[in-house]
PDB file of C-alpha atoms and ligand atoms in Angstrom:
ATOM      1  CA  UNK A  22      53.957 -29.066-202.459  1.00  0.00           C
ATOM      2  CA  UNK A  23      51.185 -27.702-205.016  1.00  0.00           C
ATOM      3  CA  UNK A  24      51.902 -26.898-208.375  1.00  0.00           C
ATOM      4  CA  UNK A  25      51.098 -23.251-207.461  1.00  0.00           C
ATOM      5  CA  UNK A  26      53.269 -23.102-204.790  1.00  0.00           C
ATOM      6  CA  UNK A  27      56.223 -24.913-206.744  1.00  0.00           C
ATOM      7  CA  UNK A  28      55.723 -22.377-209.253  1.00  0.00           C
ATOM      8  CA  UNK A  29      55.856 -19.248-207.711  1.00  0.00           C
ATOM      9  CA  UNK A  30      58.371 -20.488-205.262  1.00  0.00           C
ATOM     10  CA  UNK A  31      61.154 -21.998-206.945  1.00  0.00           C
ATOM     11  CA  UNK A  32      63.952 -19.133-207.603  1.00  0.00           C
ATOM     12  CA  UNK A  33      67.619 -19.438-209.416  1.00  0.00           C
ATOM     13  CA  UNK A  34      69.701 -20.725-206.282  1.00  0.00           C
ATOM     14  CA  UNK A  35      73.614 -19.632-206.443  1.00  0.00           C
ATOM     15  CA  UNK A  36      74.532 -20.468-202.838  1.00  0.00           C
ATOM     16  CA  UNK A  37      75.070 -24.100-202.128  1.00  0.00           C
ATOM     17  CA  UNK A  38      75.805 -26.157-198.840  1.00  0.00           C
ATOM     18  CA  UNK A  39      78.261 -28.723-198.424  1.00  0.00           C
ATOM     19  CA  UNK A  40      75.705 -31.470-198.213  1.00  0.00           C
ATOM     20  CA  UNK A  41      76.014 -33.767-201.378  1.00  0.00           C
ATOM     21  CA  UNK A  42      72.617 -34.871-203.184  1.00  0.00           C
ATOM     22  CA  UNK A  43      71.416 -38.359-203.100  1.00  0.00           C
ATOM     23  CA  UNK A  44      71.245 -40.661-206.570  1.00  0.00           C
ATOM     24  CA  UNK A  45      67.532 -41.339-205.669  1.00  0.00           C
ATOM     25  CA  UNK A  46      66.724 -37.550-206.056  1.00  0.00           C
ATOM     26  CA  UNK A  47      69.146 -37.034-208.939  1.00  0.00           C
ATOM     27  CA  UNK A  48      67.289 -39.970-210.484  1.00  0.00           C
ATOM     28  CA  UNK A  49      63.582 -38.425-209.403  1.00  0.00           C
ATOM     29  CA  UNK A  50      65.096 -35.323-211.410  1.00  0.00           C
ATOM     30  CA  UNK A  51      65.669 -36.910-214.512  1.00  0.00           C
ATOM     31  CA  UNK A  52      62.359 -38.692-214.689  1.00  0.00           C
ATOM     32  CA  UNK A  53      60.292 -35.352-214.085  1.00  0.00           C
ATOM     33  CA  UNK A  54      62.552 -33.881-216.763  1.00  0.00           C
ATOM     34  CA  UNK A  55      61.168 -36.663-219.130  1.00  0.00           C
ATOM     35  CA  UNK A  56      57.317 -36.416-218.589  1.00  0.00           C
ATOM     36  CA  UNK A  57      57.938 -33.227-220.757  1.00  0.00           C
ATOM     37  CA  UNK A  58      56.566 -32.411-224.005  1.00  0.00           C
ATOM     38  CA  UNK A  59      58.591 -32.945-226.820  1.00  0.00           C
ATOM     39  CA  UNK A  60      58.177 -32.608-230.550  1.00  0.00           C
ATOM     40  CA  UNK A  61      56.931 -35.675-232.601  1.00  0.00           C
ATOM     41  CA  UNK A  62      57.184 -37.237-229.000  1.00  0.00           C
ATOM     42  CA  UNK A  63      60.990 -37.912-229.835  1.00  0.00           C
ATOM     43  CA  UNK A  64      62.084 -37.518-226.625  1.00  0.00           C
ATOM     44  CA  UNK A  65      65.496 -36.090-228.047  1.00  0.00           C
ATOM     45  CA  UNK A  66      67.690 -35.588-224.999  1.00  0.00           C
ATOM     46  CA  UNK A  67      70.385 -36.933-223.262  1.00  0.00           C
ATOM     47  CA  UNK A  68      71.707 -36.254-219.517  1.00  0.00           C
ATOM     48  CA  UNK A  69      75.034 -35.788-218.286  1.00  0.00           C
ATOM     49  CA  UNK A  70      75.345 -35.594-214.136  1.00  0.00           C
ATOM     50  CA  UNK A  71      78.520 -34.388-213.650  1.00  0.00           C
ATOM     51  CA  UNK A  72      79.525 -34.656-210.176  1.00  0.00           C
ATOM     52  CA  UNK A  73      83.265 -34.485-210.586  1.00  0.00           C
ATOM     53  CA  UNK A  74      84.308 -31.097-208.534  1.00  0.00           C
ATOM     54  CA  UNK A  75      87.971 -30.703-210.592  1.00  0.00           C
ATOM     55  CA  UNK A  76      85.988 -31.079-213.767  1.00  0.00           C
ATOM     56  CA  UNK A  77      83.421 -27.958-212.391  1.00  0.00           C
ATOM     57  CA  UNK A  78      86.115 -26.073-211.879  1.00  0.00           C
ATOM     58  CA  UNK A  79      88.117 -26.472-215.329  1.00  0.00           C
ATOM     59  CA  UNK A  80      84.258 -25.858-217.188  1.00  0.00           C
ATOM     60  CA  UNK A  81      83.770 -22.650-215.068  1.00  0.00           C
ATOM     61  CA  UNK A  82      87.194 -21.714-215.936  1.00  0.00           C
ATOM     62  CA  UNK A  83      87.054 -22.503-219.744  1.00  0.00           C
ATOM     63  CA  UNK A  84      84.072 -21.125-219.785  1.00  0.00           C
ATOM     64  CA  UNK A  85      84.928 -18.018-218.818  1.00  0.00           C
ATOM     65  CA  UNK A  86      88.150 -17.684-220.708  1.00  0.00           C
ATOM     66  CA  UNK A  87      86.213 -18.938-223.583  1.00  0.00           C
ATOM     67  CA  UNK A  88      83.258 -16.396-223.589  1.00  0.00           C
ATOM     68  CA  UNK A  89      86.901 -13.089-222.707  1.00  0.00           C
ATOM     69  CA  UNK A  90      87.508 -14.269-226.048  1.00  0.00           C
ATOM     70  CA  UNK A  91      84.651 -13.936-227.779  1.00  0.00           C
ATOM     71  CA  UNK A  92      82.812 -10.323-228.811  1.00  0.00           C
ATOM     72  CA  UNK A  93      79.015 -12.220-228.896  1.00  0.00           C
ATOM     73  CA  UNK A  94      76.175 -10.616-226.219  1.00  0.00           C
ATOM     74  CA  UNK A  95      77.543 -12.977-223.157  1.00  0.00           C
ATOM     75  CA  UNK A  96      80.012 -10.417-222.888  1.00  0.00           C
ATOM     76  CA  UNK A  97      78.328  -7.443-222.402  1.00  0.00           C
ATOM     77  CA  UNK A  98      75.863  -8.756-220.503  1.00  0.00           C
ATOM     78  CA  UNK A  99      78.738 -10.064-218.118  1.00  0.00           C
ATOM     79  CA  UNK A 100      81.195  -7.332-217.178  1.00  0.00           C
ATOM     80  CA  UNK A 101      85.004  -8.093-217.138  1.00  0.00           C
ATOM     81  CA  UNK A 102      85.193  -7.994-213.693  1.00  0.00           C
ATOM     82  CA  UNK A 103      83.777 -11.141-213.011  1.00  0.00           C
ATOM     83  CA  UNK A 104      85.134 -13.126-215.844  1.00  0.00           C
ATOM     84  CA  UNK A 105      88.696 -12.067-214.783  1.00  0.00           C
ATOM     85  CA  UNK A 106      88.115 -12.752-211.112  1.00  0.00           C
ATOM     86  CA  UNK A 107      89.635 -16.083-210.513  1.00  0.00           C
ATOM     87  CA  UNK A 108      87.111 -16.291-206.985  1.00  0.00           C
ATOM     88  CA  UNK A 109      84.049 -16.191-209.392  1.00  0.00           C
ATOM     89  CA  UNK A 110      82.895 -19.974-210.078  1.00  0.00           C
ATOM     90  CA  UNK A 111      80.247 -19.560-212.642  1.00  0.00           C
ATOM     91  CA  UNK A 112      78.825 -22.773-211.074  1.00  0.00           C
ATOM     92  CA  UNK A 113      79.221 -20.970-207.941  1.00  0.00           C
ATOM     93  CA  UNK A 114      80.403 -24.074-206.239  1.00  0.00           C
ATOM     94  CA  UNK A 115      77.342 -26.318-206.556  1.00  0.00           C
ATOM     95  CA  UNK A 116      78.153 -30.074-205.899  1.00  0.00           C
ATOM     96  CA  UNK A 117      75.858 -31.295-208.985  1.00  0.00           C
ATOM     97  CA  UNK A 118      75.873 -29.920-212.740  1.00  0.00           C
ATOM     98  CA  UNK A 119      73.099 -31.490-214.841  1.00  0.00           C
ATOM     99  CA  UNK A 120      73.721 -30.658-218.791  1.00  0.00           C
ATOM    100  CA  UNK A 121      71.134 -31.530-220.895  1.00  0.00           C
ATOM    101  CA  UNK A 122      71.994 -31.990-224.479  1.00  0.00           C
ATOM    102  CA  UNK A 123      69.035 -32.151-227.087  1.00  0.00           C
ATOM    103  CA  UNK A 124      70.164 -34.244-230.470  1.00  0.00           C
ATOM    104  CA  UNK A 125      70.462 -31.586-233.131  1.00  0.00           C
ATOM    105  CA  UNK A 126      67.488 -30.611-235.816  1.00  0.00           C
ATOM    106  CA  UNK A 127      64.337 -28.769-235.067  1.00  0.00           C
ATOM    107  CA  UNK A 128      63.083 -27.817-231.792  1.00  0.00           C
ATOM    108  CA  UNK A 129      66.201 -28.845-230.187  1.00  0.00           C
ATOM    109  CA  UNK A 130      66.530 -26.033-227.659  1.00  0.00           C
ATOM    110  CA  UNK A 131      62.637 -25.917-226.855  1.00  0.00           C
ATOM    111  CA  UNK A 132      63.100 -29.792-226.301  1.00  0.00           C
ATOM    112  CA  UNK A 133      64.927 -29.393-223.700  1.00  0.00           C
ATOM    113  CA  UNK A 134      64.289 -26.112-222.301  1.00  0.00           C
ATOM    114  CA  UNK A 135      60.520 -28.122-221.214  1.00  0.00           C
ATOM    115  CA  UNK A 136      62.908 -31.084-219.742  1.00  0.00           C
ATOM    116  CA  UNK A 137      64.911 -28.309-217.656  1.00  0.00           C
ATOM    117  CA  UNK A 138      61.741 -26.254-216.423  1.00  0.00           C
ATOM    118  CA  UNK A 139      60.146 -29.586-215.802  1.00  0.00           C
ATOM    119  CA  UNK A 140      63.779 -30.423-213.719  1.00  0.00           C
ATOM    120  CA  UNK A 141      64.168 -27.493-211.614  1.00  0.00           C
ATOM    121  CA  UNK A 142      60.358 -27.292-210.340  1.00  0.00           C
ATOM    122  CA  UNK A 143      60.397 -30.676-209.383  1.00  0.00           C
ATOM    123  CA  UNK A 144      63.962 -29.939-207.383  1.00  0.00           C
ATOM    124  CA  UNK A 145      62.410 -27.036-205.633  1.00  0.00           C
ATOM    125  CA  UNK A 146      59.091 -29.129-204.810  1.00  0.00           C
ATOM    126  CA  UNK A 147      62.220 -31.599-203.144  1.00  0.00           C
ATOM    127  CA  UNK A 148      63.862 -28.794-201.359  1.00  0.00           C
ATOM    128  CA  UNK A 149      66.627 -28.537-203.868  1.00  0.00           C
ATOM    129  CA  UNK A 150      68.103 -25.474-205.537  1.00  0.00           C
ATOM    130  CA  UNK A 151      69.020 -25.046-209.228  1.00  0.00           C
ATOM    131  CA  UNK A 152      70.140 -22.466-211.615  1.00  0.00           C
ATOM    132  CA  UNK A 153      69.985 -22.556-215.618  1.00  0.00           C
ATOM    133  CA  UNK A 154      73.894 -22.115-216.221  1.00  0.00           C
ATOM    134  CA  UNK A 155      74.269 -20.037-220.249  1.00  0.00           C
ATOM    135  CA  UNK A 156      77.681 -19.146-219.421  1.00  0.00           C
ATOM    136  CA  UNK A 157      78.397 -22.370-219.660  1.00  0.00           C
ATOM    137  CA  UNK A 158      76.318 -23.151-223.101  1.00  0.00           C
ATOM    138  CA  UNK A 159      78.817 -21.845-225.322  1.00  0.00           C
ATOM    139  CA  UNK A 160      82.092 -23.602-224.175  1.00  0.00           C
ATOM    140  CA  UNK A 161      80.184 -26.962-223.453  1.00  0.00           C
ATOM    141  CA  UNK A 162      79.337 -26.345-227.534  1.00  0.00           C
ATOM    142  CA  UNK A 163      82.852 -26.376-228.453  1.00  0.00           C
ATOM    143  CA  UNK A 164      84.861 -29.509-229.663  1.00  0.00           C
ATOM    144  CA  UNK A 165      86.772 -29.203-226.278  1.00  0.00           C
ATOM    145  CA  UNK A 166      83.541 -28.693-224.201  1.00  0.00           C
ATOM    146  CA  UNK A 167      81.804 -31.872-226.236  1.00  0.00           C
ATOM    147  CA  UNK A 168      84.673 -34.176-225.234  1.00  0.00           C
ATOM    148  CA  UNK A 169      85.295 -32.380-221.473  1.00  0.00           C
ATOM    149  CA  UNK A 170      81.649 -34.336-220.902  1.00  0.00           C
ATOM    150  CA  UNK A 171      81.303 -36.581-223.493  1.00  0.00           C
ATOM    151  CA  UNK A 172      78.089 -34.941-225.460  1.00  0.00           C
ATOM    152  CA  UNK A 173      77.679 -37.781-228.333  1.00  0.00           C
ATOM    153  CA  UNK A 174      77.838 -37.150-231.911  1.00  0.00           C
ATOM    154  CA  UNK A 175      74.936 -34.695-233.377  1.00  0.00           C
ATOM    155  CA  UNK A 176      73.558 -33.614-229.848  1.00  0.00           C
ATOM    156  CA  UNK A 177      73.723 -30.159-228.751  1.00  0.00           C
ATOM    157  CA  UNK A 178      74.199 -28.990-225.144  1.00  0.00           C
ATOM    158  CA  UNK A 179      71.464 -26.892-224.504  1.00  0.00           C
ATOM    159  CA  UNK A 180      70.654 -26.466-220.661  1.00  0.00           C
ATOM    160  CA  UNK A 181      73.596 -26.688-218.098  1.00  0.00           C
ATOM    161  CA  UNK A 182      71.630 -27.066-214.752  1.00  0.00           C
ATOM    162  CA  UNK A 183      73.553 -26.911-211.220  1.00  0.00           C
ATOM    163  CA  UNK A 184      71.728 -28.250-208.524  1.00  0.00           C
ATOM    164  CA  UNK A 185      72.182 -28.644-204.747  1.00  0.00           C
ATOM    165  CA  UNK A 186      70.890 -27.895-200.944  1.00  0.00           C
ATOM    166  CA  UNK A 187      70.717 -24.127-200.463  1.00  0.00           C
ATOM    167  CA  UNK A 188      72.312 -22.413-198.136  1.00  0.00           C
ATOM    168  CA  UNK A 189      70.226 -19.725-197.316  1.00  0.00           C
ATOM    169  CA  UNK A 190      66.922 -17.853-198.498  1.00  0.00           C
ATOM    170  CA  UNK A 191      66.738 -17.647-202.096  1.00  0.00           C
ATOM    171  CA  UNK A 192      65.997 -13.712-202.462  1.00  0.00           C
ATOM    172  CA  UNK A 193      62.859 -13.704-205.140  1.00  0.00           C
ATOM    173  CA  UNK A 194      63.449 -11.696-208.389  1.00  0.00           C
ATOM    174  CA  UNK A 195      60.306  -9.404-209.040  1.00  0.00           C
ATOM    175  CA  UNK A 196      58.488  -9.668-212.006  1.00  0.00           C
ATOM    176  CA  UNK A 197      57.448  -7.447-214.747  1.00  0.00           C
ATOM    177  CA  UNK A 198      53.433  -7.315-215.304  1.00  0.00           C
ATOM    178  CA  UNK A 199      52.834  -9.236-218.539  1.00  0.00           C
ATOM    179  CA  UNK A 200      52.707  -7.437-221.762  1.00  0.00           C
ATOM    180  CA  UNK A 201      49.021  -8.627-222.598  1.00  0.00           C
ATOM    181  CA  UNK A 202      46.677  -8.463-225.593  1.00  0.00           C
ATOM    182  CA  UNK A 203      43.483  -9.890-226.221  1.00  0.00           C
ATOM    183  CA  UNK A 204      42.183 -10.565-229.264  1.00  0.00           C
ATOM    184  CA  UNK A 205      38.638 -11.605-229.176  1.00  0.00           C
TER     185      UNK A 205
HETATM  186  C1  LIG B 598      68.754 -19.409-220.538  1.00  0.00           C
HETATM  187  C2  LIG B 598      69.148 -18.920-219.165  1.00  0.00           C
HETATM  188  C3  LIG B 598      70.475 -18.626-218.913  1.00  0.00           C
HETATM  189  C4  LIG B 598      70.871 -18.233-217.627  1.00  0.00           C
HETATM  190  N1  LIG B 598      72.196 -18.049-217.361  1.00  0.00           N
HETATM  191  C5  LIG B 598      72.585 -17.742-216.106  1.00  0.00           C
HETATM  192  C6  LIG B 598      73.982 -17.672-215.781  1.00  0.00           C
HETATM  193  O1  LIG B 598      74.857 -17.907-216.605  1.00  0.00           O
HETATM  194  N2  LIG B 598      74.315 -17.372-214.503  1.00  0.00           N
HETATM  195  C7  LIG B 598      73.377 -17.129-213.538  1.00  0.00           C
HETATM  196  O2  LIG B 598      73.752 -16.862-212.399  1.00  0.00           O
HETATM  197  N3  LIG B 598      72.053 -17.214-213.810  1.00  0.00           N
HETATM  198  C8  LIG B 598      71.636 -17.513-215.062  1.00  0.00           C
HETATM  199  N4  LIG B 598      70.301 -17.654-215.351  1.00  0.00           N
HETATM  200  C9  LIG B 598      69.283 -17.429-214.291  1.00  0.00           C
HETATM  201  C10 LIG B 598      68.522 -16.121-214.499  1.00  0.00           C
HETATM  202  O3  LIG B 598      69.380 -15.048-214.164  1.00  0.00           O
HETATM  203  C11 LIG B 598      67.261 -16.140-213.631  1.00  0.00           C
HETATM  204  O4  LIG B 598      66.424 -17.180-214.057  1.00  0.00           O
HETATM  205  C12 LIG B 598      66.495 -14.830-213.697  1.00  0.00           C
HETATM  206  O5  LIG B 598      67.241 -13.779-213.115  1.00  0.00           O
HETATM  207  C13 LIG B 598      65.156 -14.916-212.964  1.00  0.00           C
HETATM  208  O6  LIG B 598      65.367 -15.277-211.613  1.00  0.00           O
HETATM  209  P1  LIG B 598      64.712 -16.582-210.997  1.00  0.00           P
HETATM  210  O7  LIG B 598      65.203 -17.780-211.768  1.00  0.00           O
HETATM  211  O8  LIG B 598      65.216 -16.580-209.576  1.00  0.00           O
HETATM  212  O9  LIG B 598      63.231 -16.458-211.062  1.00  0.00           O
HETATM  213  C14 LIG B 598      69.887 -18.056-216.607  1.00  0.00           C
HETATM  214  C15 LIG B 598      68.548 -18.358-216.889  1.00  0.00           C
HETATM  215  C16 LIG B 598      68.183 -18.794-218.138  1.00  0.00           C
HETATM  216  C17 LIG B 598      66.738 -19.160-218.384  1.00  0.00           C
END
């Protein structure tokens, strides 16, 4: 696939099939996520492949009980409804969850916000759907979250990632011209 095409083509996936993902890809994921940039070339970050469906489910459901209780900008942006609705998985179901924790200090986040962009093109270019998970950032943060998937001492989970085989067409999410200046 061309970089173009990867590009404009991949889209946040939230329907999954039932086919499970090969370690070869997984692994093919992780090395495209660490050909990215990174400060100082520190190459800060740390992957957890969680693959465990009975731990999905008890993050999705901590997660949302964790984010009812909280009065931060997650929950208006994400009515009541759904965070009471036992049926919504915030994972929705996806057989793979890829965190990516980026050890703590400056440029953390944009650390490994370039691994997880890197990540979910290359899944796309290898027919695989992802979706960047923040519903799931806070609890994963929390001492409970930290030991639910082991994130070691002084790293900070920064990008949960779900990944699997769509299901269907991906429906693509327009986008706004750019607000552009030029300064010559
Ligand atoms: C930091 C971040 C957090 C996100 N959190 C969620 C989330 O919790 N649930 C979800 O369904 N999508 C989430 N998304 C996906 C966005 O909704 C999606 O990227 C956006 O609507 C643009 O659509 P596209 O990815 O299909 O181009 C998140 C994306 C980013 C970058």
């Amino acid at each position: 696939m061309k970089l173009a095409e990867t590009i404009y083509g991949r889209r946040s996936t939230r329907a999954f099939s039932h086919q499970s993902v090969t370690k070869s890809l997984l692994e093919r994921l992780i090395d495209s996520a660490v050909q990215a940039p990174s400060a100082r070339n520190q190459q800060p970050w740390e992957f957890v492949i969680i693959q465990n469906i009975p731990l999905l489910d008890q993050i999705s459901e901590s997660s949302k009980a964790h984010i009812r209780g909280t009065e931060k900008g997650l929950l208006a942006l994400h009515p009541h409804d759904s965070l009471n609705d036992p049926d919504f998985h915030i994972f929705y179901h996806a057989p793979v969850l890829i965190v990516i924790s980026a050890e703590q200090g400056d440029w953390a986040v944009e650390n490994a916000a370039l691994a997880a962009e890197n990540l979910m093109l290359v899944a796309h270019a290898n027919a695989l759907g992802t979706c960047w998970i923040g519903l799931a950032q806070d609890w994963l943060g929390t001492a409970d979250g930290r030991r639910a998937i082991g994130v070691p001492e002084g790293f900070l989970p920064v990008a949960p990632i779900i990944v699997g085989h769509p299901s269907g067409d991906v429906s693509p999410v327009p986008r706004n011209p750019a607000r552009l200046r030029w300064i010559n």
